[in-house]
Amino acid sequence: MEEGPKIVAAITNLFKGADARDWELVQSVMAPSVFVDYTSMKGGEAETQTPEQVVAGWADFLPGFDSTNHQLSSFKVQLHGHEAEAQYSTTADHFIGSEVWTVIATYQTKLVKENSKWLINYHKINYDRQSGNTSLPKMAHQIIADRVNS
């Protein structure tokens, strides 16, 4: 099988796992160390994390939504031996009740091939814009906090 589809499958599984809250699937496509950069969207510092740390951050936020749906498109994959880089577009819908918050962005994701499996070791969002109810992220955090405190 050509490597391009395997690379796209690994990235797709990252988002598929996040939408399904299947944290095992998310971790299964990550290298032991992942450079994560969401600074263009929420500020702060980019940092290297373990798959468990990435999942912990997502698990403290995404389950506050009733559901999420990440749509990926326009993949451009460059292969460099046992390393690859992919750029792609995303539309991420986040739902609470009948309200939706949508984030439009592109991502740059790098992968390394280990034991014939492509694993993500670099994940950067390039935030473009958002629409819908931009208060939903705050509401999602509050829903998580309320669950923890009840």
PDB file of C-alpha atoms in Angstrom:
ATOM      1  CA  MET A   1       0.000   0.000   0.000  1.00  0.00           C
ATOM      2  CA  GLU A   2       1.196   3.476  -0.797  1.00  0.00           C
ATOM      3  CA  GLU A   3       2.308   5.512   2.248  1.00  0.00           C
ATOM      4  CA  GLY A   4       0.078   8.562   1.590  1.00  0.00           C
ATOM      5  CA  PRO A   5      -3.195   6.820   2.521  1.00  0.00           C
ATOM      6  CA  LYS A   6      -1.582   5.381   5.679  1.00  0.00           C
ATOM      7  CA  ILE A   7      -0.464   8.870   6.718  1.00  0.00           C
ATOM      8  CA  VAL A   8      -3.904  10.361   6.066  1.00  0.00           C
ATOM      9  CA  ALA A   9      -5.497   7.451   7.986  1.00  0.00           C
ATOM     10  CA  ALA A  10      -3.343   8.148  11.056  1.00  0.00           C
ATOM     11  CA  ILE A  11      -4.351  11.823  11.038  1.00  0.00           C
ATOM     12  CA  THR A  12      -8.001  10.983  10.398  1.00  0.00           C
ATOM     13  CA  ASN A  13      -7.961   8.553  13.328  1.00  0.00           C
ATOM     14  CA  LEU A  14      -6.658  11.316  15.609  1.00  0.00           C
ATOM     15  CA  PHE A  15      -9.745  13.428  14.931  1.00  0.00           C
ATOM     16  CA  LYS A  16     -12.115  10.452  14.679  1.00  0.00           C
ATOM     17  CA  GLY A  17     -10.945   9.372  18.135  1.00  0.00           C
ATOM     18  CA  ALA A  18     -11.409  12.884  19.521  1.00  0.00           C
ATOM     19  CA  ASP A  19     -14.971  13.100  18.160  1.00  0.00           C
ATOM     20  CA  ALA A  20     -15.812   9.649  19.561  1.00  0.00           C
ATOM     21  CA  ARG A  21     -13.983  10.379  22.859  1.00  0.00           C
ATOM     22  CA  ASP A  22     -12.000   7.226  22.063  1.00  0.00           C
ATOM     23  CA  TRP A  23      -8.832   8.294  23.837  1.00  0.00           C
ATOM     24  CA  GLU A  24      -7.161   4.941  23.172  1.00  0.00           C
ATOM     25  CA  LEU A  25      -7.508   5.510  19.426  1.00  0.00           C
ATOM     26  CA  VAL A  26      -6.118   9.038  19.785  1.00  0.00           C
ATOM     27  CA  GLN A  27      -3.069   7.796  21.701  1.00  0.00           C
ATOM     28  CA  SER A  28      -2.512   4.932  19.255  1.00  0.00           C
ATOM     29  CA  VAL A  29      -1.594   7.323  16.434  1.00  0.00           C
ATOM     30  CA  MET A  30       0.839   9.428  18.481  1.00  0.00           C
ATOM     31  CA  ALA A  31       4.572   9.059  18.912  1.00  0.00           C
ATOM     32  CA  PRO A  32       5.862   8.922  22.530  1.00  0.00           C
ATOM     33  CA  SER A  33       6.562  12.661  22.278  1.00  0.00           C
ATOM     34  CA  VAL A  34       4.359  15.149  20.370  1.00  0.00           C
ATOM     35  CA  PHE A  35       5.051  18.839  19.793  1.00  0.00           C
ATOM     36  CA  VAL A  36       1.624  20.498  20.117  1.00  0.00           C
ATOM     37  CA  ASP A  37       1.029  24.079  18.977  1.00  0.00           C
ATOM     38  CA  TYR A  38      -2.402  25.687  19.406  1.00  0.00           C
ATOM     39  CA  THR A  39      -0.956  29.178  19.967  1.00  0.00           C
ATOM     40  CA  SER A  40      -2.556  30.699  16.855  1.00  0.00           C
ATOM     41  CA  MET A  41      -5.961  29.931  18.339  1.00  0.00           C
ATOM     42  CA  LYS A  42      -5.624  30.318  22.082  1.00  0.00           C
ATOM     43  CA  GLY A  43      -2.246  31.892  22.788  1.00  0.00           C
ATOM     44  CA  GLY A  44       0.032  30.433  25.414  1.00  0.00           C
ATOM     45  CA  GLU A  45       3.089  28.381  24.577  1.00  0.00           C
ATOM     46  CA  ALA A  46       3.585  25.453  22.248  1.00  0.00           C
ATOM     47  CA  GLU A  47       4.988  22.450  24.081  1.00  0.00           C
ATOM     48  CA  THR A  48       6.125  18.891  23.752  1.00  0.00           C
ATOM     49  CA  GLN A  49       3.712  16.469  25.411  1.00  0.00           C
ATOM     50  CA  THR A  50       3.192  12.755  25.854  1.00  0.00           C
ATOM     51  CA  PRO A  51       0.096  11.225  24.248  1.00  0.00           C
ATOM     52  CA  GLU A  52      -1.383  10.940  27.746  1.00  0.00           C
ATOM     53  CA  GLN A  53      -0.925  14.685  28.315  1.00  0.00           C
ATOM     54  CA  VAL A  54      -2.545  15.533  24.976  1.00  0.00           C
ATOM     55  CA  VAL A  55      -5.509  13.296  25.768  1.00  0.00           C
ATOM     56  CA  ALA A  56      -5.821  14.719  29.295  1.00  0.00           C
ATOM     57  CA  GLY A  57      -6.162  18.225  27.845  1.00  0.00           C
ATOM     58  CA  TRP A  58      -8.718  17.171  25.272  1.00  0.00           C
ATOM     59  CA  ALA A  59     -10.632  15.046  27.814  1.00  0.00           C
ATOM     60  CA  ASP A  60     -10.914  18.114  30.064  1.00  0.00           C
ATOM     61  CA  PHE A  61     -12.632  20.072  27.273  1.00  0.00           C
ATOM     62  CA  LEU A  62     -14.253  18.080  24.464  1.00  0.00           C
ATOM     63  CA  PRO A  63     -16.688  16.046  26.642  1.00  0.00           C
ATOM     64  CA  GLY A  64     -18.218  19.373  27.709  1.00  0.00           C
ATOM     65  CA  PHE A  65     -19.822  19.458  24.275  1.00  0.00           C
ATOM     66  CA  ASP A  66     -22.750  17.211  23.401  1.00  0.00           C
ATOM     67  CA  SER A  67     -20.793  16.246  20.283  1.00  0.00           C
ATOM     68  CA  THR A  68     -18.049  17.426  17.954  1.00  0.00           C
ATOM     69  CA  ASN A  69     -17.457  16.809  14.266  1.00  0.00           C
ATOM     70  CA  HIS A  70     -14.103  17.448  12.616  1.00  0.00           C
ATOM     71  CA  GLN A  71     -14.219  17.450   8.826  1.00  0.00           C
ATOM     72  CA  LEU A  72     -10.805  17.124   7.181  1.00  0.00           C
ATOM     73  CA  SER A  73     -10.063  17.942   3.553  1.00  0.00           C
ATOM     74  CA  SER A  74      -7.457  19.078   1.013  1.00  0.00           C
ATOM     75  CA  PHE A  75      -4.615  16.871   2.249  1.00  0.00           C
ATOM     76  CA  LYS A  76      -1.148  17.643   0.915  1.00  0.00           C
ATOM     77  CA  VAL A  77       1.346  15.005   2.035  1.00  0.00           C
ATOM     78  CA  GLN A  78       5.112  15.175   1.600  1.00  0.00           C
ATOM     79  CA  LEU A  79       7.123  12.050   2.245  1.00  0.00           C
ATOM     80  CA  HIS A  80      10.781  12.145   3.331  1.00  0.00           C
ATOM     81  CA  GLY A  81      11.809   8.540   3.929  1.00  0.00           C
ATOM     82  CA  HIS A  82      10.586   7.591   7.421  1.00  0.00           C
ATOM     83  CA  GLU A  83       9.227  11.090   8.037  1.00  0.00           C
ATOM     84  CA  ALA A  84       6.197  12.796   6.563  1.00  0.00           C
ATOM     85  CA  GLU A  85       4.468  16.147   6.724  1.00  0.00           C
ATOM     86  CA  ALA A  86       0.804  16.778   5.977  1.00  0.00           C
ATOM     87  CA  GLN A  87      -1.114  19.987   5.572  1.00  0.00           C
ATOM     88  CA  TYR A  88      -4.891  19.943   5.464  1.00  0.00           C
ATOM     89  CA  SER A  89      -8.017  21.980   6.133  1.00  0.00           C
ATOM     90  CA  THR A  90     -10.525  21.449   8.918  1.00  0.00           C
ATOM     91  CA  THR A  91     -13.993  22.560   9.789  1.00  0.00           C
ATOM     92  CA  ALA A  92     -14.682  21.642  13.406  1.00  0.00           C
ATOM     93  CA  ASP A  93     -18.255  21.873  14.670  1.00  0.00           C
ATOM     94  CA  HIS A  94     -18.831  21.761  18.433  1.00  0.00           C
ATOM     95  CA  PHE A  95     -22.421  21.303  19.655  1.00  0.00           C
ATOM     96  CA  ILE A  96     -24.250  22.015  22.913  1.00  0.00           C
ATOM     97  CA  GLY A  97     -27.995  21.580  22.544  1.00  0.00           C
ATOM     98  CA  SER A  98     -29.078  23.362  19.376  1.00  0.00           C
ATOM     99  CA  GLU A  99     -26.101  25.739  19.473  1.00  0.00           C
ATOM    100  CA  VAL A 100     -22.940  25.276  17.400  1.00  0.00           C
ATOM    101  CA  TRP A 101     -19.467  26.785  17.493  1.00  0.00           C
ATOM    102  CA  THR A 102     -17.428  26.255  14.335  1.00  0.00           C
ATOM    103  CA  VAL A 103     -13.674  26.625  13.948  1.00  0.00           C
ATOM    104  CA  ILE A 104     -12.099  26.868  10.490  1.00  0.00           C
ATOM    105  CA  ALA A 105      -8.365  26.161  10.355  1.00  0.00           C
ATOM    106  CA  THR A 106      -5.567  24.391   8.604  1.00  0.00           C
ATOM    107  CA  TYR A 107      -3.202  22.010  10.321  1.00  0.00           C
ATOM    108  CA  GLN A 108       0.388  21.059   9.838  1.00  0.00           C
ATOM    109  CA  THR A 109       1.037  17.571  11.156  1.00  0.00           C
ATOM    110  CA  LYS A 110       4.317  15.689  11.036  1.00  0.00           C
ATOM    111  CA  LEU A 111       4.684  11.962  11.437  1.00  0.00           C
ATOM    112  CA  VAL A 112       7.476   9.452  11.850  1.00  0.00           C
ATOM    113  CA  LYS A 113       7.346   5.836  10.733  1.00  0.00           C
ATOM    114  CA  GLU A 114       8.123   3.418  13.559  1.00  0.00           C
ATOM    115  CA  ASN A 115       7.769  -0.361  13.120  1.00  0.00           C
ATOM    116  CA  SER A 116       5.866   0.178   9.838  1.00  0.00           C
ATOM    117  CA  LYS A 117       3.316   2.452  11.573  1.00  0.00           C
ATOM    118  CA  TRP A 118       2.968   6.222  11.036  1.00  0.00           C
ATOM    119  CA  LEU A 119       2.869   8.148  14.332  1.00  0.00           C
ATOM    120  CA  ILE A 120       2.188  11.856  14.867  1.00  0.00           C
ATOM    121  CA  ASN A 121       5.054  13.739  16.507  1.00  0.00           C
ATOM    122  CA  TYR A 122       4.126  17.343  15.580  1.00  0.00           C
ATOM    123  CA  HIS A 123       0.639  18.871  15.508  1.00  0.00           C
ATOM    124  CA  LYS A 124       0.058  22.565  14.796  1.00  0.00           C
ATOM    125  CA  ILE A 125      -3.182  24.421  14.152  1.00  0.00           C
ATOM    126  CA  ASN A 126      -3.208  27.495  11.945  1.00  0.00           C
ATOM    127  CA  TYR A 127      -6.385  29.188  13.131  1.00  0.00           C
ATOM    128  CA  ASP A 128      -8.357  31.034  10.465  1.00  0.00           C
ATOM    129  CA  ARG A 129     -11.760  31.990  11.878  1.00  0.00           C
ATOM    130  CA  GLN A 130     -14.704  30.941  14.011  1.00  0.00           C
ATOM    131  CA  SER A 131     -18.444  31.349  13.731  1.00  0.00           C
ATOM    132  CA  GLY A 132     -21.614  30.472  15.576  1.00  0.00           C
ATOM    133  CA  ASN A 133     -21.923  30.739  19.339  1.00  0.00           C
ATOM    134  CA  THR A 134     -18.421  31.674  20.465  1.00  0.00           C
ATOM    135  CA  SER A 135     -19.518  31.310  24.118  1.00  0.00           C
ATOM    136  CA  LEU A 136     -19.711  27.512  23.772  1.00  0.00           C
ATOM    137  CA  PRO A 137     -16.060  26.830  24.741  1.00  0.00           C
ATOM    138  CA  LYS A 138     -16.620  28.618  28.058  1.00  0.00           C
ATOM    139  CA  MET A 139     -19.872  26.693  28.520  1.00  0.00           C
ATOM    140  CA  ALA A 140     -18.097  23.386  27.777  1.00  0.00           C
ATOM    141  CA  HIS A 141     -15.455  24.132  30.415  1.00  0.00           C
ATOM    142  CA  GLN A 142     -18.221  24.964  32.916  1.00  0.00           C
ATOM    143  CA  ILE A 143     -20.060  21.717  32.133  1.00  0.00           C
ATOM    144  CA  ILE A 144     -16.847  19.756  32.831  1.00  0.00           C
ATOM    145  CA  ALA A 145     -16.256  21.708  36.063  1.00  0.00           C
ATOM    146  CA  ASP A 146     -19.832  21.054  37.194  1.00  0.00           C
ATOM    147  CA  ARG A 147     -19.425  17.307  36.546  1.00  0.00           C
ATOM    148  CA  VAL A 148     -16.214  17.230  38.586  1.00  0.00           C
ATOM    149  CA  ASN A 149     -17.787  19.139  41.468  1.00  0.00           C
ATOM    150  CA  SER A 150     -21.042  17.155  41.658  1.00  0.00           C
TER     151      SER A 150
END
